[in-house]
PDB file of C-alpha atoms in Angstrom:
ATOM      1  CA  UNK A   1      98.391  84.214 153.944  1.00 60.00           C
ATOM      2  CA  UNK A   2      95.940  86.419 155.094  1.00 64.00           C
ATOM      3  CA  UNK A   3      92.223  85.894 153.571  1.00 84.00           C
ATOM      4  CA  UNK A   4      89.838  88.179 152.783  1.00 92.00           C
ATOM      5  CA  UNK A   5      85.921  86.552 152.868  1.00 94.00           C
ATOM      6  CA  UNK A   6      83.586  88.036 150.737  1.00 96.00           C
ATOM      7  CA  UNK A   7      79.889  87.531 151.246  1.00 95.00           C
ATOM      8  CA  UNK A   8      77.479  86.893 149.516  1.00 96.00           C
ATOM      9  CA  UNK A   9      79.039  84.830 147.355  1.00 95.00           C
ATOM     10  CA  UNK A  10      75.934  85.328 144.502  1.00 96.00           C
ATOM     11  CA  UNK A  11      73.323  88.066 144.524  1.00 97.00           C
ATOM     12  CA  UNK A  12      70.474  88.412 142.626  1.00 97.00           C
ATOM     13  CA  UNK A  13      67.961  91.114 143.056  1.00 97.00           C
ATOM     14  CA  UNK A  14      65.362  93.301 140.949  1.00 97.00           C
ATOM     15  CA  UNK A  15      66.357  97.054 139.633  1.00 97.00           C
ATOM     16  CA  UNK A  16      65.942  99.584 142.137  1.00 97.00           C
ATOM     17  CA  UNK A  17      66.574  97.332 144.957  1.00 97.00           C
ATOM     18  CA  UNK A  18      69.583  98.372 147.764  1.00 98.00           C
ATOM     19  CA  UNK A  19      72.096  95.720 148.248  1.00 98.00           C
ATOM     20  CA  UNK A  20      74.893  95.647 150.627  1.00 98.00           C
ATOM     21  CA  UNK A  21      78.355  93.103 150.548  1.00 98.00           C
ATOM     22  CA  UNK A  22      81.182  92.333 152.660  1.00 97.00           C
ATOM     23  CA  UNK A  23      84.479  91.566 153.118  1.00 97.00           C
ATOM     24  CA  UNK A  24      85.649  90.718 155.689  1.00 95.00           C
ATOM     25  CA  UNK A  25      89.068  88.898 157.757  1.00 92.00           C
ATOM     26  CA  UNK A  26      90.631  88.063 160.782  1.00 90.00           C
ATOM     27  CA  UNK A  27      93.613  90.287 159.784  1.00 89.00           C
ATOM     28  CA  UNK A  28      94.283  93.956 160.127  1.00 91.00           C
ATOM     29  CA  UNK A  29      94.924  95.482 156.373  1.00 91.00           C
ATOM     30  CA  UNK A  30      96.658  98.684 155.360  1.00 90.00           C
ATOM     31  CA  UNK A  31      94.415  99.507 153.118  1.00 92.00           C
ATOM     32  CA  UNK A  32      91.492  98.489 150.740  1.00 94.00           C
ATOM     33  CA  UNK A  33      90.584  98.132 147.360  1.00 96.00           C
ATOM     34  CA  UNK A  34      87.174  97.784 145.367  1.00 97.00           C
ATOM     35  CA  UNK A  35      86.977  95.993 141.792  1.00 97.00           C
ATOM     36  CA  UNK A  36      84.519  95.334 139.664  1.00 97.00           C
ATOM     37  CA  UNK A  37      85.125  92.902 136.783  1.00 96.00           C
ATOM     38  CA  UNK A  38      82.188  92.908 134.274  1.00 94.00           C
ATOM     39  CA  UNK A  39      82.293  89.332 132.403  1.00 90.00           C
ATOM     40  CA  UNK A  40      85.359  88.437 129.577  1.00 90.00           C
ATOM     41  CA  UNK A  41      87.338  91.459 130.889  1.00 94.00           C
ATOM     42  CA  UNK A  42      89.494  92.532 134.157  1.00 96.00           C
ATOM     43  CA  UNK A  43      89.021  94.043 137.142  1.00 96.00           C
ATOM     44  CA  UNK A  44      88.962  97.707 136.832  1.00 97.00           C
ATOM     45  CA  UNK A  45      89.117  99.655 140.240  1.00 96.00           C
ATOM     46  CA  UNK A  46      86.207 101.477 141.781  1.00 97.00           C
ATOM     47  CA  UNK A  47      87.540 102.956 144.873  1.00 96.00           C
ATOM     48  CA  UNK A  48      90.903 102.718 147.698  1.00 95.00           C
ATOM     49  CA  UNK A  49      89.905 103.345 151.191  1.00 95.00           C
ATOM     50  CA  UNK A  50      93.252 103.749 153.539  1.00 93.00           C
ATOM     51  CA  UNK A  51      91.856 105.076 157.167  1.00 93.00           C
ATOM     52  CA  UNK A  52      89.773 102.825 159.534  1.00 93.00           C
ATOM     53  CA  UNK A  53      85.909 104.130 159.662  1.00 95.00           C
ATOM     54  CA  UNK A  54      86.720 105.804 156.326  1.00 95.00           C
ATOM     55  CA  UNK A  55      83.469 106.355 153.975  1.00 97.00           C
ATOM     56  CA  UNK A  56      83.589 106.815 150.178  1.00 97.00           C
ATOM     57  CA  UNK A  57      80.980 108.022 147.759  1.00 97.00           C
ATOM     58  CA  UNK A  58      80.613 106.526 144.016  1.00 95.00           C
ATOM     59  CA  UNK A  59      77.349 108.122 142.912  1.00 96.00           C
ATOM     60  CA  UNK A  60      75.025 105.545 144.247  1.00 97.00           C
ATOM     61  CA  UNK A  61      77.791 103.440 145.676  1.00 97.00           C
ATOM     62  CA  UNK A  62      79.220 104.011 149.090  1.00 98.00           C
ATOM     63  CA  UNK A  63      82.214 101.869 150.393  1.00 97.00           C
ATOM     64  CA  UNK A  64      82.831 101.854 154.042  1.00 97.00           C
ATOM     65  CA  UNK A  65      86.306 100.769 155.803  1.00 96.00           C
ATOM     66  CA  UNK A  66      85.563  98.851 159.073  1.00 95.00           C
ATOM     67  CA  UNK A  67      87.499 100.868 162.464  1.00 95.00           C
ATOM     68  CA  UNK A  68      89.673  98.103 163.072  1.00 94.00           C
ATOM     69  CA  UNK A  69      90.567  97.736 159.238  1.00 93.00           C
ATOM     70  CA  UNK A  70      89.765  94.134 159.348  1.00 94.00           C
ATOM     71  CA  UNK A  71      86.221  94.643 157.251  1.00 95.00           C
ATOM     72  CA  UNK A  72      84.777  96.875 154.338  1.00 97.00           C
ATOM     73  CA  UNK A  73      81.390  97.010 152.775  1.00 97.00           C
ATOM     74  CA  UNK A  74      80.251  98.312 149.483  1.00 98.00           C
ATOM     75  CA  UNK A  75      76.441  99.623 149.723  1.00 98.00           C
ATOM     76  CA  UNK A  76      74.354 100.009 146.202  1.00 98.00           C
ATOM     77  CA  UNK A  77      71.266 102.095 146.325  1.00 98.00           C
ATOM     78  CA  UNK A  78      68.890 102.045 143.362  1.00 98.00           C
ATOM     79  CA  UNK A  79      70.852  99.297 141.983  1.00 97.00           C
ATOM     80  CA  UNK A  80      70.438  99.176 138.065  1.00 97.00           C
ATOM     81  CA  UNK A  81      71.417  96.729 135.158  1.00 96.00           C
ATOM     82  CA  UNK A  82      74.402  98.480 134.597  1.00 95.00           C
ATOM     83  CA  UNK A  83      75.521  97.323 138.240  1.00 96.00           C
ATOM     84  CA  UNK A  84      75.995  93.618 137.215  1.00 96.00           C
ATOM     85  CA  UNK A  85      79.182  91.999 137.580  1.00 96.00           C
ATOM     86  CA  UNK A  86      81.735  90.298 139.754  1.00 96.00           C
ATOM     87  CA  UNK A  87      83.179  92.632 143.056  1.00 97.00           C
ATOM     88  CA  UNK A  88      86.295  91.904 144.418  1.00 97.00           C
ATOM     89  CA  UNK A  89      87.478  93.511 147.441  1.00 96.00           C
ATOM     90  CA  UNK A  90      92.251  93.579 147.770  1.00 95.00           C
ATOM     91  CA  UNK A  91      93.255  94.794 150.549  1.00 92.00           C
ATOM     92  CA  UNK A  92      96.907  95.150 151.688  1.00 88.00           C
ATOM     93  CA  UNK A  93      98.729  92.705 154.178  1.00 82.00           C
ATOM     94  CA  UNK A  94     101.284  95.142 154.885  1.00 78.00           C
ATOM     95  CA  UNK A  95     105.051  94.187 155.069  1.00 69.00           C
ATOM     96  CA  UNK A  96     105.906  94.717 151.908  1.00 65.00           C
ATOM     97  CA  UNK A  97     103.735  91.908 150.292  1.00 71.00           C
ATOM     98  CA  UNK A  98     101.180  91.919 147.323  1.00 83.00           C
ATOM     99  CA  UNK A  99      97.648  92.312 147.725  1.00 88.00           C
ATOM    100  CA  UNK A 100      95.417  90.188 148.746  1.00 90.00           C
ATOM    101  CA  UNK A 101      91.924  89.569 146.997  1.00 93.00           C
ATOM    102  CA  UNK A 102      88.824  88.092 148.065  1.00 94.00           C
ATOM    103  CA  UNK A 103      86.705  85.545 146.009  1.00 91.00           C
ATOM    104  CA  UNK A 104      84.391  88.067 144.984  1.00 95.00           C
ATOM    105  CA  UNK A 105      80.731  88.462 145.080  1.00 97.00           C
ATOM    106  CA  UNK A 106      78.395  87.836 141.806  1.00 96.00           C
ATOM    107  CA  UNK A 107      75.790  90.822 141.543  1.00 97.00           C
ATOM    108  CA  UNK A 108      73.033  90.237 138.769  1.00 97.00           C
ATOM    109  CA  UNK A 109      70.594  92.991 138.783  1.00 97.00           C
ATOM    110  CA  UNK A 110      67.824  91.893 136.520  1.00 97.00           C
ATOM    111  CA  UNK A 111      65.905  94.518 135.113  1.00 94.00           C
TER     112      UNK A 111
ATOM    113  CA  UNK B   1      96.474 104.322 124.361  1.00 65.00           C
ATOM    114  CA  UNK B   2      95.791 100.669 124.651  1.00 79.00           C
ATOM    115  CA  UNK B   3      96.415 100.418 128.128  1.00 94.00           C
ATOM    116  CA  UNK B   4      96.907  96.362 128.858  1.00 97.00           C
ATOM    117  CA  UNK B   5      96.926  94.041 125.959  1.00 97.00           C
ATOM    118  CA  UNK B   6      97.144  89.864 126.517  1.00 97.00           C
ATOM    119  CA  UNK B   7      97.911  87.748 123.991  1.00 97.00           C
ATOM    120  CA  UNK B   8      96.342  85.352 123.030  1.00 96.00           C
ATOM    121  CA  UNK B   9      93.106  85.517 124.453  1.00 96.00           C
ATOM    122  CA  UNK B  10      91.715  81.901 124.121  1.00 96.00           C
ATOM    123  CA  UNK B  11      94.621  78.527 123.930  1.00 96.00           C
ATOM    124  CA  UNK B  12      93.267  74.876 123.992  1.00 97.00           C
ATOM    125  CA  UNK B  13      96.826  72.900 125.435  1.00 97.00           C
ATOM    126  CA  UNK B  14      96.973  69.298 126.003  1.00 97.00           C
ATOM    127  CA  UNK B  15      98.478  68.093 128.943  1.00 97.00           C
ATOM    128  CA  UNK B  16     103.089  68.382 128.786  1.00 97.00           C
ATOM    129  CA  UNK B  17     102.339  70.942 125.893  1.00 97.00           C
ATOM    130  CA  UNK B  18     104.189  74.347 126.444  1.00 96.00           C
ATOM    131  CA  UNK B  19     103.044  77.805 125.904  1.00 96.00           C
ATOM    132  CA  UNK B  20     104.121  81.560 126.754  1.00 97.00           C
ATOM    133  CA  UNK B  21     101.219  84.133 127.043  1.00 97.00           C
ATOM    134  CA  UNK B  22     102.288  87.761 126.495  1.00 97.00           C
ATOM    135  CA  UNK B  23     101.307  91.038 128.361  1.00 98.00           C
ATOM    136  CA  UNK B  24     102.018  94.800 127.165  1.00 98.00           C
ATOM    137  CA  UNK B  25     101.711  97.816 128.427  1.00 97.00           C
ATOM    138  CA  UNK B  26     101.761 101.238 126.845  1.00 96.00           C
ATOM    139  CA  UNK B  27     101.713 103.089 130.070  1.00 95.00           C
ATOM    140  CA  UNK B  28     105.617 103.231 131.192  1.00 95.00           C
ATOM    141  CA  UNK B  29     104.487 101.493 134.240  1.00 95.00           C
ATOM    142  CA  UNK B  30     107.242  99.796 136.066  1.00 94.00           C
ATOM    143  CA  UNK B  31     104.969  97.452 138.076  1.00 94.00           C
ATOM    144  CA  UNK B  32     103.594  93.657 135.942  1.00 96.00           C
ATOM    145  CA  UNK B  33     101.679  91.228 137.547  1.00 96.00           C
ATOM    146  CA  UNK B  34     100.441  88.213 136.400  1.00 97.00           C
ATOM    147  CA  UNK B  35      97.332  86.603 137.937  1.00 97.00           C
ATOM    148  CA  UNK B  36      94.931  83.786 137.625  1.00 97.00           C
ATOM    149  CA  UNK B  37      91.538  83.554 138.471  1.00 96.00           C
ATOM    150  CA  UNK B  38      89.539  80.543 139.452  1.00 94.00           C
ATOM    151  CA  UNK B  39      85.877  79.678 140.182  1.00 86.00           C
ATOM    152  CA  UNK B  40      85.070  80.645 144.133  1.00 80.00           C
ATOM    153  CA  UNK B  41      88.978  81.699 144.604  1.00 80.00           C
ATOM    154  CA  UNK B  42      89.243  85.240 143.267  1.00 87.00           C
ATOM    155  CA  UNK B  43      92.404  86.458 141.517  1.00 94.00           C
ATOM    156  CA  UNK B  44      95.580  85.084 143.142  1.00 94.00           C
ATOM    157  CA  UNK B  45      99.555  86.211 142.095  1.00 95.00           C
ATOM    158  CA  UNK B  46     101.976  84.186 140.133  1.00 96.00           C
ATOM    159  CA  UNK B  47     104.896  86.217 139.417  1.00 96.00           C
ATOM    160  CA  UNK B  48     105.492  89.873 139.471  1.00 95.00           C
ATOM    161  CA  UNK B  49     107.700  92.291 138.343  1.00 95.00           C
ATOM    162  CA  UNK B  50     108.932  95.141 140.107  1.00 93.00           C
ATOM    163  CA  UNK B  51     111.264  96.687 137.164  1.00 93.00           C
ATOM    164  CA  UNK B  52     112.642  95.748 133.585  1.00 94.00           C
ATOM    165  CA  UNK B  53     114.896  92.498 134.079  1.00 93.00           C
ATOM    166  CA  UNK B  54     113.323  91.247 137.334  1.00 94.00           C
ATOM    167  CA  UNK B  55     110.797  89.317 138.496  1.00 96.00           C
ATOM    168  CA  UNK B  56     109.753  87.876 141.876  1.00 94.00           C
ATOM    169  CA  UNK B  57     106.949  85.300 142.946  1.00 95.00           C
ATOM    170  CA  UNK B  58     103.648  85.885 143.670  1.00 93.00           C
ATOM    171  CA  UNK B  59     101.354  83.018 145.657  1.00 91.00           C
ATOM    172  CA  UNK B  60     101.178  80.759 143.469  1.00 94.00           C
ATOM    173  CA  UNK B  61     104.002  80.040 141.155  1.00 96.00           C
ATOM    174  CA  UNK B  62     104.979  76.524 140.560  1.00 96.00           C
ATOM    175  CA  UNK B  63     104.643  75.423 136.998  1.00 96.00           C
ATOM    176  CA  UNK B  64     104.987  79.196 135.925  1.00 97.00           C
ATOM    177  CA  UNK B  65     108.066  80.953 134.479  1.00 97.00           C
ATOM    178  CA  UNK B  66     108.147  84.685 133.485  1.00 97.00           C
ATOM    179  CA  UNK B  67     110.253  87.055 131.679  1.00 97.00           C
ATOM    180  CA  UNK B  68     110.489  91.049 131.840  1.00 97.00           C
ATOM    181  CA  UNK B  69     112.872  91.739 128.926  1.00 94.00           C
ATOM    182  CA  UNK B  70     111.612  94.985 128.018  1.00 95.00           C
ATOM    183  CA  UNK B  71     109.533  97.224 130.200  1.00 96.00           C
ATOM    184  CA  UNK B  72     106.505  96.975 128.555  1.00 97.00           C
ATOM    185  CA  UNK B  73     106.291  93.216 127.786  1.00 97.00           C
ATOM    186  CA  UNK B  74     105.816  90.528 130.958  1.00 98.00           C
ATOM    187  CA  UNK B  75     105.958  87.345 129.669  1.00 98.00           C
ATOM    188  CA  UNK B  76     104.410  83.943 131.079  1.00 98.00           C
ATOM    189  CA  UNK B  77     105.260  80.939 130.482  1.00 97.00           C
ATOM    190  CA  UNK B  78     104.061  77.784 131.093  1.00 96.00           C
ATOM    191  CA  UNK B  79     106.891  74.412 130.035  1.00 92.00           C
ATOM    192  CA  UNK B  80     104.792  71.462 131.082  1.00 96.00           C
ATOM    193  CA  UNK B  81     101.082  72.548 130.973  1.00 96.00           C
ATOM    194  CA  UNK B  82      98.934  69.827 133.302  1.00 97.00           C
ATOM    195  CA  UNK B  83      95.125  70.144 133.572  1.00 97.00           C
ATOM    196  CA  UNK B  84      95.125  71.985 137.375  1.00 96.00           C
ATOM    197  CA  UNK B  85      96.703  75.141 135.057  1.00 97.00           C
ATOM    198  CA  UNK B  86      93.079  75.481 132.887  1.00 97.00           C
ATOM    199  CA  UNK B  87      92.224  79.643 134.064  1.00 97.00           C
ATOM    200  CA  UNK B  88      91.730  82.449 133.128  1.00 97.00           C
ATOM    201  CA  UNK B  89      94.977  84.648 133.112  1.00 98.00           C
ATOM    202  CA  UNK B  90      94.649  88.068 133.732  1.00 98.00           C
ATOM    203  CA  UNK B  91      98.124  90.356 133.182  1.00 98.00           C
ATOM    204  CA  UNK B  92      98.128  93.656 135.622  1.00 96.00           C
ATOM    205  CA  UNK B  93     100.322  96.522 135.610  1.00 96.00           C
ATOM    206  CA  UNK B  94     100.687  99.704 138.348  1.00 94.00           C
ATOM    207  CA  UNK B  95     102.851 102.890 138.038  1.00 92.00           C
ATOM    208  CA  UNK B  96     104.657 102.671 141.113  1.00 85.00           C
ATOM    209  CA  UNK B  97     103.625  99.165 143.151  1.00 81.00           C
ATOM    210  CA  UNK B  98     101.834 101.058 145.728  1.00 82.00           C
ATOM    211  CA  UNK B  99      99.217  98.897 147.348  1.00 80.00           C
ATOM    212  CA  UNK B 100      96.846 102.205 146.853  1.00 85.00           C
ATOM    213  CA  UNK B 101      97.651 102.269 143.275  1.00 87.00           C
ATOM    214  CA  UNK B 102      95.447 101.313 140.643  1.00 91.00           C
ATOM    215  CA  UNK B 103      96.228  97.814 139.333  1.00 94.00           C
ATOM    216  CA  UNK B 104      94.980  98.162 135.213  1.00 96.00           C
ATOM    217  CA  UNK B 105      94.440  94.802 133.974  1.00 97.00           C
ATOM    218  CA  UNK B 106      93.867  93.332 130.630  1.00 97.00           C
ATOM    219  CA  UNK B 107      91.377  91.005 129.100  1.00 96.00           C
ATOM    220  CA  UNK B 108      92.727  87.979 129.984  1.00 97.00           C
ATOM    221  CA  UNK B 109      92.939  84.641 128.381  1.00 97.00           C
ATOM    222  CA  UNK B 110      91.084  81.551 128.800  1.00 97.00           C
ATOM    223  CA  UNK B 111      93.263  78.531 128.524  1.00 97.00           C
ATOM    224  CA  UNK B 112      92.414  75.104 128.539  1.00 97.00           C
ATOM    225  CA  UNK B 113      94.176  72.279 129.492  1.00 97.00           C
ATOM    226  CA  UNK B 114      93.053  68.946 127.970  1.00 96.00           C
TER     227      UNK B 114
END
């Protein structure tokens, strides 16, 4: 199984504060997914990076694939309220297997 | 459009009790997966479907049985419940299975095993 780390595990910073998180394996994936999961519902996608050094915009998110596609990061400027929740990062083993998801990182942005 | 409904979405179980949690989709999507999520461990595959009237298994799928009858409906069941099950179940479904597809999940459901 290949395992996707994401780090930090729990985050807690003021409104209007940047924030960067990781994820992050040993593997090489095909491509990469970004969730956010706000709390009693699912996962509902935020963004699919496919090339190695790719960079996606979200408004005041930006999601970077690493080169190697082995790592991604999701960067939060200004981060508000509204940002709260649980961010899991999926990325694709390859071979014809389901994706793979990471443990997620807890954001709290307290206002 | 509903998108992904679970049913139900909160079960207390005691431990050799059986249960079957439902998952429908209104989106003609031929992909179902069924997940569960855990404290610290993300979301990780039981079963999935890939088309009406099959199913194949995910990570983690002892204990689990599922059912794709009808295209819409996946169907989860659990025969002997035991206390490692307790989760939150989340149901998933994707148009075409494409690792860069969107995966649209529902609300889950919290079960307990007692």
């Amino acid at each position: 199984t290949q395992l996707l780390e994401q780090s930090p595990q729990f985050l807690s910073i003021q409104e209007g504060e940047n924030l960067t998180v990781y994820c992050n394996s040993s593997s090489v994936f095909s491509s990469l997914q970004w969730y956010r999961q706000e709390p009693g519902e699912g996962p509902v996608l935020l963004v699919t990076v496919v090339t190695g050094g790719e960079v996606k915009k979200l408004k005041r998110l930006t999601f970077q694939f690493g080169d190697a596609r082995k790592d991604s990061s999701l960067h939060i400027t200004a981060a508000q309220p509204g940002d709260t929740g649980l961010y899991l990062c999926a990325g694709d083993p390859g071979s014809a297997r389901q994706l793979t998801f990471g443990s997620g990182t807890q954001l709290t942005v307290l206002p | 459009n509903a998108g992904v409904t679970q049913t139900p979405k909160f079960r207390v179980l005691k431990t050799g009790q059986s249960m079957t949690l439902l998952c429908a989709q209104d989106m003609n999507h031929e992909y179902m997966y069924w997940y569960r999520q855990d404290p610290g461990m993300g979301l990780r595959l039981i079963h999935y479907s890939v088309g009406e009237g099959t199913t194949a298994k995910g990570e983690v799928p002892d204990g689990y049985n599922v059912s794709r009858l009808k295209k819409q409906n996946f169907l989860l069941g659990l025969e002997s419940a035991a206390p490692s099950q307790t989760s939150v179940y989340f149901c998933a479904s994707s148009s075409r299975g494409k690792a860069t597809d969107t995966q649209y999940f529902g609300p889950g459901t919290r079960l307990t095993v007692l």
